[in-house]
Short mmCIF file of C-alpha atoms in Angstrom, two decimals:
data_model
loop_
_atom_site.label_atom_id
_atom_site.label_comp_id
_atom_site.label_asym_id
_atom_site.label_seq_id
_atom_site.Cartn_x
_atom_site.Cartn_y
_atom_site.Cartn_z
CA UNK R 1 5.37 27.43 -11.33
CA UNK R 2 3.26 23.92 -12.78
CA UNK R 3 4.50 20.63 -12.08
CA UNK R 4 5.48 20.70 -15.65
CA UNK R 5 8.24 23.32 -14.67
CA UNK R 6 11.80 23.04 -16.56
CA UNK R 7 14.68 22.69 -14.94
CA UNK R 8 17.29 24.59 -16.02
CA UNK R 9 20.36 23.52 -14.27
CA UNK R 10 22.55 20.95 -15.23
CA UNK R 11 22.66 20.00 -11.65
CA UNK R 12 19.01 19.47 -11.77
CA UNK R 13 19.40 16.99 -14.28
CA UNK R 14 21.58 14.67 -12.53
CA UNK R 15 19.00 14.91 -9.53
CA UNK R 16 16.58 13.80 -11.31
CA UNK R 17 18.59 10.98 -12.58
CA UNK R 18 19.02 10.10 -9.33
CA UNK R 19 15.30 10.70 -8.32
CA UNK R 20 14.35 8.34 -10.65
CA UNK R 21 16.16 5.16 -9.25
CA UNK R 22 15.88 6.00 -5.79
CA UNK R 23 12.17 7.08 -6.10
CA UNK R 24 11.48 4.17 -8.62
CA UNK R 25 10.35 6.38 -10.71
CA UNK R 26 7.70 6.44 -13.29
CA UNK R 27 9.45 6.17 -16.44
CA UNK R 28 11.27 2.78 -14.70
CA UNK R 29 8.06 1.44 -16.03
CA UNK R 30 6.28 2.90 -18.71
CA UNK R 31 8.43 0.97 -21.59
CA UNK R 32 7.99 -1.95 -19.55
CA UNK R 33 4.31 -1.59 -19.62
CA UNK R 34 3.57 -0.79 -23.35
CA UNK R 35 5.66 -4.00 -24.12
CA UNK R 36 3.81 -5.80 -21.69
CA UNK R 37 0.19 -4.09 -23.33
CA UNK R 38 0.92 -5.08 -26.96
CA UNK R 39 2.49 -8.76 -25.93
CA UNK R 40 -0.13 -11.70 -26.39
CA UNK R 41 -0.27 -14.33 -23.76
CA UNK R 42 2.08 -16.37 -25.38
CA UNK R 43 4.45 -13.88 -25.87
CA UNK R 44 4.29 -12.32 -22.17
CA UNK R 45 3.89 -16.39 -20.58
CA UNK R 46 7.39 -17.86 -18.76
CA UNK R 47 6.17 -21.00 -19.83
CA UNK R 48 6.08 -20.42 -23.61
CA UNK R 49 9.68 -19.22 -23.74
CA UNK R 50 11.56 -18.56 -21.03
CA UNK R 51 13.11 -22.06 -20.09
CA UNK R 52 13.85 -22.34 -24.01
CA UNK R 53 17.49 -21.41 -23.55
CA UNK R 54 17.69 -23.21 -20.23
CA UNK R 55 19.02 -26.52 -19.61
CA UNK R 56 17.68 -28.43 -16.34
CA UNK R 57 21.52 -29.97 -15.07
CA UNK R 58 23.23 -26.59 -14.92
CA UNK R 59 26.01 -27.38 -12.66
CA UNK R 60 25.33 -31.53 -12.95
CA UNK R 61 29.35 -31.42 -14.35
CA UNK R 62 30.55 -30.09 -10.97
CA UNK R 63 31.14 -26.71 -13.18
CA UNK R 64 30.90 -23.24 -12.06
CA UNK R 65 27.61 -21.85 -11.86
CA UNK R 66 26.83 -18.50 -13.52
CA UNK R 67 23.75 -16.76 -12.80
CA UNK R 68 22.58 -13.57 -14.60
CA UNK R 69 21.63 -10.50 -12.49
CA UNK R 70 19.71 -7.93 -13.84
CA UNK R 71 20.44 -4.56 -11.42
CA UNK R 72 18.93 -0.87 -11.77
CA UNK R 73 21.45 -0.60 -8.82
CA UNK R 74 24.43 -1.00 -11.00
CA UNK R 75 23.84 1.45 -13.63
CA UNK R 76 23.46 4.14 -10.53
CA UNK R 77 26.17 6.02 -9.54
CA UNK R 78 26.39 5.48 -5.25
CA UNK R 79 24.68 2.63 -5.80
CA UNK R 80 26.88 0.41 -7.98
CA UNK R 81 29.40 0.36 -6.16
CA UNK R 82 27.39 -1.41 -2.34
CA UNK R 83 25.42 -3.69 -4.85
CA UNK R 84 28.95 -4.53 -6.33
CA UNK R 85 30.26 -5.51 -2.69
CA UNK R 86 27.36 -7.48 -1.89
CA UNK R 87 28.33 -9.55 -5.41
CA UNK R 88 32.04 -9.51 -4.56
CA UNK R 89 31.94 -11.12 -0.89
CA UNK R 90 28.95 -13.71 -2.28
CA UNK R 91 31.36 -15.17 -4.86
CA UNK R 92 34.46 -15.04 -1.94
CA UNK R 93 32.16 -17.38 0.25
CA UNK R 94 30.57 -19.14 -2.63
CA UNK R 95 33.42 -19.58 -5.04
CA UNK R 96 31.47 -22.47 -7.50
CA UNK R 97 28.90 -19.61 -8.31
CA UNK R 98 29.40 -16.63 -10.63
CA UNK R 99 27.08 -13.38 -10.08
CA UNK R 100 27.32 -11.96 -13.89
CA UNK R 101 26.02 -8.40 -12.47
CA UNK R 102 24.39 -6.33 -15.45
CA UNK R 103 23.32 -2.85 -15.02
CA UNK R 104 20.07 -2.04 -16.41
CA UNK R 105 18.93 1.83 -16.70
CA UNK R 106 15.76 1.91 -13.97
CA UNK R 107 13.85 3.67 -17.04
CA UNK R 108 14.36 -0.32 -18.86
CA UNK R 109 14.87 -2.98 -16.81
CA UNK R 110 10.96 -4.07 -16.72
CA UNK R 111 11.45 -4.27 -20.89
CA UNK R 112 14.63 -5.68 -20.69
CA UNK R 113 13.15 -8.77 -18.86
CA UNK R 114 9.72 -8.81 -20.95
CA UNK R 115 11.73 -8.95 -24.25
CA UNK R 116 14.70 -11.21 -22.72
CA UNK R 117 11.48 -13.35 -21.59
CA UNK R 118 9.87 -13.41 -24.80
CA UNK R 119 13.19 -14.35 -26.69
CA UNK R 120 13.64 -17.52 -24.25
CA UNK R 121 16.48 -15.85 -22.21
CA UNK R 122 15.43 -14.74 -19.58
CA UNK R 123 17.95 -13.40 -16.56
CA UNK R 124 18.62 -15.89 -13.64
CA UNK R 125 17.63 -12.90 -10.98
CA UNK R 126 16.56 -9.80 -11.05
CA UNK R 127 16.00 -6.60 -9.11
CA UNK R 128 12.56 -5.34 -9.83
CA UNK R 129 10.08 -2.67 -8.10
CA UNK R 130 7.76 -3.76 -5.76
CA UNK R 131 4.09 -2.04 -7.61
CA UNK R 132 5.12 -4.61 -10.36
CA UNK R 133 4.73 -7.67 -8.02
CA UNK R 134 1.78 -8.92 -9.32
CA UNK R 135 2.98 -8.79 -13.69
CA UNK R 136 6.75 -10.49 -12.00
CA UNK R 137 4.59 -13.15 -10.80
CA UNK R 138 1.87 -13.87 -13.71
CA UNK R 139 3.60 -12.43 -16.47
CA UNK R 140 7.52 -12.24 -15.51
CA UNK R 141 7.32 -16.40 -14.09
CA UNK R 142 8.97 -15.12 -11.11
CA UNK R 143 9.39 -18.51 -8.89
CA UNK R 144 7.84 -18.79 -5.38
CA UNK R 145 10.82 -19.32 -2.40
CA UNK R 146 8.59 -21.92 -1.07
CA UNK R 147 8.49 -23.86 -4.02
CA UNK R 148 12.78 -23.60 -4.20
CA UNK R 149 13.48 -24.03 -0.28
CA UNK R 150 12.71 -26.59 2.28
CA UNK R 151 10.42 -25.20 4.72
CA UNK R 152 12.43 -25.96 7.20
CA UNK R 153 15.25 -23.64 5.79
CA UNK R 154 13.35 -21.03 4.37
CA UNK R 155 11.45 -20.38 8.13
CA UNK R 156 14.90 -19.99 9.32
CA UNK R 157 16.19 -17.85 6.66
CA UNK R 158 13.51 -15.99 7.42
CA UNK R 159 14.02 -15.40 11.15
CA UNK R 160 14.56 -12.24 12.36
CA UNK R 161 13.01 -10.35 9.06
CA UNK R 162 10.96 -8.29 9.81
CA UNK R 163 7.28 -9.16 9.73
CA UNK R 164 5.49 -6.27 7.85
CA UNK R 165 8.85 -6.37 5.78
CA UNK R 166 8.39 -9.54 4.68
CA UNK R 167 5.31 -9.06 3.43
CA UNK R 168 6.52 -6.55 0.53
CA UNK R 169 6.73 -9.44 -1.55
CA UNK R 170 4.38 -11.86 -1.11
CA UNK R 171 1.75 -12.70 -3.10
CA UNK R 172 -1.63 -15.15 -3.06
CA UNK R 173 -0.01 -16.36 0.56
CA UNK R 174 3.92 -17.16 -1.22
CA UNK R 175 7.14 -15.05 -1.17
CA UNK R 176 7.90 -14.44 -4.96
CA UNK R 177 10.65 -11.44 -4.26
CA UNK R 178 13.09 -10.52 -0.96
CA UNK R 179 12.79 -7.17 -0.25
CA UNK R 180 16.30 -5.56 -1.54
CA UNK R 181 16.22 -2.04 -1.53
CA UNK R 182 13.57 -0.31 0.84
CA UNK R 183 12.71 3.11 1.56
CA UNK R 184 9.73 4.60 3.82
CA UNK R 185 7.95 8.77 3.43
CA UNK R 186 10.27 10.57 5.53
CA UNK R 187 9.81 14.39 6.92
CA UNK R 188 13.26 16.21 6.10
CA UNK R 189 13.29 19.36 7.96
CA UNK R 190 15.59 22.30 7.49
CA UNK R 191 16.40 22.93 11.34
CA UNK R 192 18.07 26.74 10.50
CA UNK R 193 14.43 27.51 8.70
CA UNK R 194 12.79 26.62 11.87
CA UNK R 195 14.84 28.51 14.54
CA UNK R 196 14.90 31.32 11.66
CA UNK R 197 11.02 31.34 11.82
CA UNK R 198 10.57 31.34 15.78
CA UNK R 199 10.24 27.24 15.48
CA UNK R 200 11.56 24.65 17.96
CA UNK R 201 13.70 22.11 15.36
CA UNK R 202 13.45 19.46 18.33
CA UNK R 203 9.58 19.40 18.11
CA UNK R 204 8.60 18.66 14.31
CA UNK R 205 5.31 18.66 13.48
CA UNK R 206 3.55 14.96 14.05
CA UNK R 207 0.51 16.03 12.06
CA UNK R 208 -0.36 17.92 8.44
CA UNK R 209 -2.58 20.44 10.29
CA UNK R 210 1.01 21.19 12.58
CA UNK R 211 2.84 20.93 9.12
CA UNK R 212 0.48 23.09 7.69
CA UNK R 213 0.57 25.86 10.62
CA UNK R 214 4.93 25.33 10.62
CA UNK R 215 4.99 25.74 6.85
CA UNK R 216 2.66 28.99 6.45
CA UNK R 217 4.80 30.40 9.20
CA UNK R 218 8.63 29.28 7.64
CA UNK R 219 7.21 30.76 4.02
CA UNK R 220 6.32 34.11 5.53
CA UNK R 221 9.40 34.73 8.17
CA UNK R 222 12.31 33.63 5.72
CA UNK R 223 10.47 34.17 2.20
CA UNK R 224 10.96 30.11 1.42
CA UNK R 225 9.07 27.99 0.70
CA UNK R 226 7.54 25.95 3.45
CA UNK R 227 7.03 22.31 2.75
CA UNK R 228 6.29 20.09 -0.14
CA UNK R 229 4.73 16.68 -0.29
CA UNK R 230 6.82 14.80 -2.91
CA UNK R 231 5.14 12.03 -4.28
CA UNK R 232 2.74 13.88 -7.39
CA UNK R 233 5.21 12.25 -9.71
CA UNK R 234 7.07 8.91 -10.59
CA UNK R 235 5.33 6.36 -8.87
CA UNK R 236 2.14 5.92 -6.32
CA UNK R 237 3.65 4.80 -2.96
CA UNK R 238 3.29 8.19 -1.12
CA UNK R 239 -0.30 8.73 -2.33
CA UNK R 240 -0.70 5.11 -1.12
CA UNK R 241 0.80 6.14 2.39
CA UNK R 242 -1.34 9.18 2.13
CA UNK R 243 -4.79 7.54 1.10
CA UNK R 244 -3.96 4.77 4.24
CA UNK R 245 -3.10 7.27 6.54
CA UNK R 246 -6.32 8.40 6.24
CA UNK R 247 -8.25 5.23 6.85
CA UNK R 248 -8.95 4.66 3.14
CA UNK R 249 -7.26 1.78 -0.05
CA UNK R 250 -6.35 2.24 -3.31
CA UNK R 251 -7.73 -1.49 -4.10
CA UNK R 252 -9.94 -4.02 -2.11
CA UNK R 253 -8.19 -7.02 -0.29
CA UNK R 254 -10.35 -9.58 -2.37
CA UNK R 255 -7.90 -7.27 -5.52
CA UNK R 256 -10.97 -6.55 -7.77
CA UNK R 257 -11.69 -2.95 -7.10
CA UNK R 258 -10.34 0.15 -7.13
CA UNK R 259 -11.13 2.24 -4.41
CA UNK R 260 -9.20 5.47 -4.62
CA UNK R 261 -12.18 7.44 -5.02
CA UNK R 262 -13.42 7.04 -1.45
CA UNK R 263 -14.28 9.44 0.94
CA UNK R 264 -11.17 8.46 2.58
CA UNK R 265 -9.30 9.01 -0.28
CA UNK R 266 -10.52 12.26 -1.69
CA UNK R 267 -9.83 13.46 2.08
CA UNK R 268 -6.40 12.56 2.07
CA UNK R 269 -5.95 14.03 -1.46
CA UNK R 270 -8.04 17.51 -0.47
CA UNK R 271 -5.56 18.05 2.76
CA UNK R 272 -2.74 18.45 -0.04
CA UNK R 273 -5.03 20.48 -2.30
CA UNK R 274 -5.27 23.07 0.99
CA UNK R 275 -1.79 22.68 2.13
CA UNK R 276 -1.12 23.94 -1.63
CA UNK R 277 -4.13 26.71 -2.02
CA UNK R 278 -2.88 28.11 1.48
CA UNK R 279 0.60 28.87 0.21
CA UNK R 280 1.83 26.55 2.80
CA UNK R 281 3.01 23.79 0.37
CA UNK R 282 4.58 25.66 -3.25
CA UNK R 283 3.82 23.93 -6.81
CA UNK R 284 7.03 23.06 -7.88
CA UNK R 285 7.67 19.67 -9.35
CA UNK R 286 9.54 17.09 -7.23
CA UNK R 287 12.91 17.41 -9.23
CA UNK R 288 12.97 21.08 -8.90
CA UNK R 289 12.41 20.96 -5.04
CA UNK R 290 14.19 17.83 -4.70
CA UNK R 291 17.66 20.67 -5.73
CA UNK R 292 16.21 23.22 -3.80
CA UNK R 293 15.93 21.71 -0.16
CA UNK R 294 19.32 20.54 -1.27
CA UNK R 295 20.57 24.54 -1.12
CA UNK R 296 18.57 25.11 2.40
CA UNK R 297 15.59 26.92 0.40
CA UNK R 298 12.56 24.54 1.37
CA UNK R 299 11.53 24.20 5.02
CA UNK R 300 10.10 20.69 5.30
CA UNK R 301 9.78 17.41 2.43
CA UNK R 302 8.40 14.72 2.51
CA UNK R 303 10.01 12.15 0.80
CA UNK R 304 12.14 8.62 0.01
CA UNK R 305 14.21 8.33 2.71
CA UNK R 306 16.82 6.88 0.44
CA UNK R 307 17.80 10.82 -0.51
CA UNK R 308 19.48 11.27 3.02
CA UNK R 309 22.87 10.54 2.40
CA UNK R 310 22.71 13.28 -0.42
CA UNK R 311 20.79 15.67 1.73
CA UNK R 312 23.49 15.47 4.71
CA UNK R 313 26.36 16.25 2.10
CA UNK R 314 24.30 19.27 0.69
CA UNK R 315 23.44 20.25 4.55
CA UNK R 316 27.25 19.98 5.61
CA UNK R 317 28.41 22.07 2.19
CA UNK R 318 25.50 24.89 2.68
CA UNK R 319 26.07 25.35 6.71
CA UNK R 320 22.59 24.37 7.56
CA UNK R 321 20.95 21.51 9.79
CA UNK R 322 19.13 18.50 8.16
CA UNK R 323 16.93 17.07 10.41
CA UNK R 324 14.06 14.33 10.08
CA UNK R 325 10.78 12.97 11.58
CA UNK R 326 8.37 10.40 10.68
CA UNK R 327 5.51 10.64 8.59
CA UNK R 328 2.82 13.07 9.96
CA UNK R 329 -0.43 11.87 10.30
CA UNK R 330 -4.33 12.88 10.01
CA UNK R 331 -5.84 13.94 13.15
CA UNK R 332 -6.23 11.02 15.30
CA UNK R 333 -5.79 8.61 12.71
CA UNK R 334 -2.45 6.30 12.56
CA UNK R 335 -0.14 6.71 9.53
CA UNK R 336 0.54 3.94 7.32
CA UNK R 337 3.90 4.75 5.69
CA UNK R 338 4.16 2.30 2.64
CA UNK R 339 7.37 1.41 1.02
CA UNK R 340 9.55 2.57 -2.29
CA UNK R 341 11.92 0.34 -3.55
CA UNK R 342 12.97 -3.35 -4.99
CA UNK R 343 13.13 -6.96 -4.10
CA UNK R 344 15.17 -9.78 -6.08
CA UNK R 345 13.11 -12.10 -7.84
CA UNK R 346 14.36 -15.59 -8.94
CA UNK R 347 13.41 -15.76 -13.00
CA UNK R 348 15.21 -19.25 -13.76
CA UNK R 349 13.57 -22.61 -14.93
CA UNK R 350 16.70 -24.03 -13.97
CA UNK R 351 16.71 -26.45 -10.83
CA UNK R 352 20.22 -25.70 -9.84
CA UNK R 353 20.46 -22.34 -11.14
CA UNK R 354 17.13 -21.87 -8.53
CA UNK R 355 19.57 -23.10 -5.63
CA UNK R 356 21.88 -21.21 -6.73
CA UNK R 357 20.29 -17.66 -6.73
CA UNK R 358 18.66 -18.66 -3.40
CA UNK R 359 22.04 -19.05 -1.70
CA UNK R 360 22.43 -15.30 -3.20
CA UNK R 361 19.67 -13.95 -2.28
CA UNK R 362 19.77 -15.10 1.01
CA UNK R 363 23.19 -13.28 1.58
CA UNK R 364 22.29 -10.18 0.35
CA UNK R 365 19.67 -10.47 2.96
CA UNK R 366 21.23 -11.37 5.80
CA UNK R 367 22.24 -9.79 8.72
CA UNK R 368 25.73 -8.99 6.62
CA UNK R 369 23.53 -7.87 3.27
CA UNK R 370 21.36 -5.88 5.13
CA UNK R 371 24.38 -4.08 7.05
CA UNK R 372 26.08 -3.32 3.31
CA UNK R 373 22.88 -2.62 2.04
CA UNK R 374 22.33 0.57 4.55
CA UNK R 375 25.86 1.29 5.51
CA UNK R 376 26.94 1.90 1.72
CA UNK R 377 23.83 2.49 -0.46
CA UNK R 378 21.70 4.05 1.68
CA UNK R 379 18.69 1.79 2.20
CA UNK R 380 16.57 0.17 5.58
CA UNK R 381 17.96 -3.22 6.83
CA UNK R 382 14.63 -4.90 7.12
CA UNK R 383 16.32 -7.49 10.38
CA UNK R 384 16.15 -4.69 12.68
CA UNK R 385 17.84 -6.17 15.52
CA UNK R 386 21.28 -5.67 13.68
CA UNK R 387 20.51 -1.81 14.35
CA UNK R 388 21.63 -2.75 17.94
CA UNK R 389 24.49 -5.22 17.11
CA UNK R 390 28.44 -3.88 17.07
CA UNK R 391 29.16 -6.53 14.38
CA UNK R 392 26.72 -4.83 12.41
CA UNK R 393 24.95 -1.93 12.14
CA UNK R 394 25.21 -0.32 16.15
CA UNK R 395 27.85 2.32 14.70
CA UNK R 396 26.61 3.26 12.05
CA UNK R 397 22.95 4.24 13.23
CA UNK R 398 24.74 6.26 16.38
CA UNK R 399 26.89 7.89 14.10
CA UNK R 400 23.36 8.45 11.71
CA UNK R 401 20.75 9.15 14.10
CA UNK R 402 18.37 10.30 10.46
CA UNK R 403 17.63 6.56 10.22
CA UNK R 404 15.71 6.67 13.26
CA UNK R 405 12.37 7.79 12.44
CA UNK R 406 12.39 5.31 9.09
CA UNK R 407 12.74 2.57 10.82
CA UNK R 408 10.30 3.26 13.96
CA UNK R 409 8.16 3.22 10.73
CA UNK R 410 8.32 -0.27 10.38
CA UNK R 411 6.03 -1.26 12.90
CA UNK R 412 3.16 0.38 11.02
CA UNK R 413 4.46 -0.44 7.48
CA UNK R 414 1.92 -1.48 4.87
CA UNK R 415 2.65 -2.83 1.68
CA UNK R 416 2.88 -0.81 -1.64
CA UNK R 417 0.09 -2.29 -3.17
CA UNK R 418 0.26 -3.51 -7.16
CA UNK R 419 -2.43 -3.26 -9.09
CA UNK R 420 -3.39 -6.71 -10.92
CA UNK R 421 -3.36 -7.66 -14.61
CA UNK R 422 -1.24 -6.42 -17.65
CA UNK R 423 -2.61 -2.42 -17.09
CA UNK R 424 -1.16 -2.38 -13.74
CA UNK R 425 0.66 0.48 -15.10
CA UNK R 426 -2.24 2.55 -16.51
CA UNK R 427 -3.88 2.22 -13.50
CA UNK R 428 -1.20 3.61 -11.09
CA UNK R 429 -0.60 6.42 -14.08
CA UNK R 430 -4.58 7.22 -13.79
CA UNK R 431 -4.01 7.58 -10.15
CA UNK R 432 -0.99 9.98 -10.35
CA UNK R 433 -2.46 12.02 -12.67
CA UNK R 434 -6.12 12.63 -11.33
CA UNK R 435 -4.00 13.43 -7.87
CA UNK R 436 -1.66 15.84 -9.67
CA UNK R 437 -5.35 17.47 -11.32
CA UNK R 438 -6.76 17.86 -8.02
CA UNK R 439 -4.31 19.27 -5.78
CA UNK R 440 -3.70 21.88 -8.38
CA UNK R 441 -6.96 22.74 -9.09
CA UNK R 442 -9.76 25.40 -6.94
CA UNK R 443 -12.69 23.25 -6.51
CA UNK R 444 -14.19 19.71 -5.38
CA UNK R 445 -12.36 17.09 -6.61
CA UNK R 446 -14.60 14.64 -5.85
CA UNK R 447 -15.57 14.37 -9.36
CA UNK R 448 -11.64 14.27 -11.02
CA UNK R 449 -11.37 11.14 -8.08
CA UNK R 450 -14.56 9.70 -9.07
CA UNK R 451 -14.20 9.80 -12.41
CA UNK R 452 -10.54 8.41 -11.99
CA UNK R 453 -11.72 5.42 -10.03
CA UNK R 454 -13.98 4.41 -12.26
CA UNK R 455 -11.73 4.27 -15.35
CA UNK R 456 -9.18 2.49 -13.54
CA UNK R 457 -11.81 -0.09 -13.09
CA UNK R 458 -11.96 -0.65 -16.03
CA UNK R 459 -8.58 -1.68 -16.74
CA UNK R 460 -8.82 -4.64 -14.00
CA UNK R 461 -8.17 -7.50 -15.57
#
């Protein structure tokens, strides 16, 4: 079956509903994108429009301040109702401010802000995905904390984040977004497909030549199939993780080149070619095996780690064992598991609206936000010494022990890189789709990386 496969369950559809927000998946920005490709400078520029409906003594009166919140999170069902919580206790401890909460499909929130933008109106905060850091910044006017906060406040707002998380969204040496909702490549494992194939579920493989031997062996003992790399699809962060793990970059640290057709690269993209042309790893899209690892019928995935909550229910209601490891790794070479998700981005021109949504945004990611945040969406705290802390998260990670190989992974985290200039998105989508040619295909893919490479380069702007 292609990765063009239909599904044809109903119950497929609503997992790839889900897919999409949790995955941040690639639709979440394609309309986002063409509006951003056919908008001039003026147009697509905070500062031609987007204070226009803005006045600068919002909250001067001694008035309640109201600050618009543009959330994917809301509009996703076991989602909406944490980010809701999160809103709810804010306004309880900060009763002069107002969190109007407005769901936004994931498939249109980046349009929703580039037209509100370009029609002076622009929300107050809002969630967006981390590979669109760099158009929030230059395009979206998305404020810098350190031009908001005293330093003195932000460094100890800041204490006890941690380090590589913090880094998710920074940009030219500033913080532009806190990370919100975060997600690392996770190995879920089937632990009845492993004792049913002669395996040991307490030793998981640690590298893809292990996966590779487990998942040949699991597809010809129980007739399922044996692992799948998710990742083909939606967005580039596992192909990112993948391309890392393997010593290589998708772009240079100066930003000006693309370098996903490296020998590093191709390597890490020819290890899921084999893992495929062996059997070991089947051809089904991510949707389709997304449902089926749900029913017990995939050995191994690799995949957001924000799907585990769903994946225990399924495991509970199908009498089988979900188990998980961390990322496996190329031979001797350290992973470098990069991140799905969001941060919240501060969009006003308005000096008190500014304070304001920092006040929020530092709640949500607090020791409290971040304890909400896993405990009833699903997602990594990123202060992880509330993991050991009875007040906050102790519990729930003893009573979860899944959680534990995601965030060991923090230590090596790298950031999901975003491409720069207004065809960020083309880029990423030139990526995805040389990678879903060549692990499909019989032959070198040197060429399809090559070739890729070079016509991403020429959309860096």
């Amino acid at each position: 079956m292609s990765l063009a496969t239909k599904r044809g369950l109903a119950a497929g559809v609503l997992t790839l509903a889900m897919l999409t927000t949790v995955a941040c998946g690639k639709t979440e920005n394609n309309s986002a994108s063409n509006a951003a490709g056919g908008s001039s400078a003026a147009e697509g520029s905070p500062s031609a429009s987007a204070g226009a409906s803005q006045t600068a003594d919002s909250g001067a009166s001694g008035e309640k301040i109201k600050l618009t919140f543009y959330s994917y999170n809301l509009a996703t069902a076991g989602q909406k109702e944490g980010t809701q919580q999160l809103i709810d206790e804010f306004e309880k401890a900060n009763p002069d401010i107002e969190i109007d909460g407005i769901p936004v499909a994931s498939t249109d929130i980046n349009a929703k802000v580039q037209a509100d933008i370009a029609a002076g109106s622009p929300p107050d905060v809002a969630q967006l995905v981390f590979d669109g850091l760099d158009y929030a910044v230059n395009n979206f006017g998305a404020k810098p904390l350190e031009d908001i906060v005293p330093a003195d406040e932000l460094s100890k707002a800041f204490e006890g984040f941690s380090p590589n998380g913090l880094k998710l969204g920074q940009l030219n040496g500033k913080t532009y977004g806190l990370p919100f909702t975060f997600s690392t490549p996770v190995l879920f494992y089937n632990a009845k497909l492993f004792k049913d194939a002669g395996l040991d579920p307490e030793t998981p493989p640690a590298t893809w030549a292990e996966v590779k031997q487990d998942a040949l062996r699991i597809a010809q003992k129980t007739g399922v199939s044996g692992v799948h790399i998710g990742g083909a699809q939606g967005n580039d962060w596992i192909i990112q993780a993948l391309i890392g793990s393997n010593g290589g970059k998708v772009l240079s640290d100066d930003r000006k080149t693309i370098q996903f057709g490296s020998p590093e690269a191709i390597g890490a993209i020819q290890m899921w070619q084999d893992m495929i042309a062996s059997g070991a790893n089947d051809k089904l899209n991510d949707g389709d095996v997304i449902e089926a690892f749900a029913q017990g019928k995939v050995g191994m995935l690799l995949f957001t780690s924000a799907l585990q909550s769903m994946f225990v229910s399924s495991a509970q209601a199908g009498g089988w064992e979900l188990k998980a490891a961390a990322m496996p790794s190329f031979d001797g070479k350290p992973t470098t598991p990069v991140n799905s998700g969001s941060a919240l981005f501060i969009l006003s021109n308005d000096k008190a609206k500014q304070e304001a949504a920092w006040k929020f945004l530092n709640f949500v990611t607090s020791e409290r936000g971040y304890t909400i945040i896993t405990s009833k969406i699903g997602y990594l705290p990123l202060r992880p010494a509330i993991v050991d802390d009875p007040q906050y998260l102790k519990d729930y990670v003893e009573q979860n022990p899944l959680i534990k190989p995601n965030l060991e992974q923090l230590d090596r985290l790298q950031p999901w890189v975003s491409y720069p200039g207004p065809n960020w998105h083309q880029i990423e989508t030139t990526l995805l789709d040389a990678v879903q040619k060549s692990i499909l295909s019989t032959g070198d893919i040197t060429p399809i990386m090559q070739d890729a490479q070079k016509q991403a380069q020429s959309l860096v702007q």
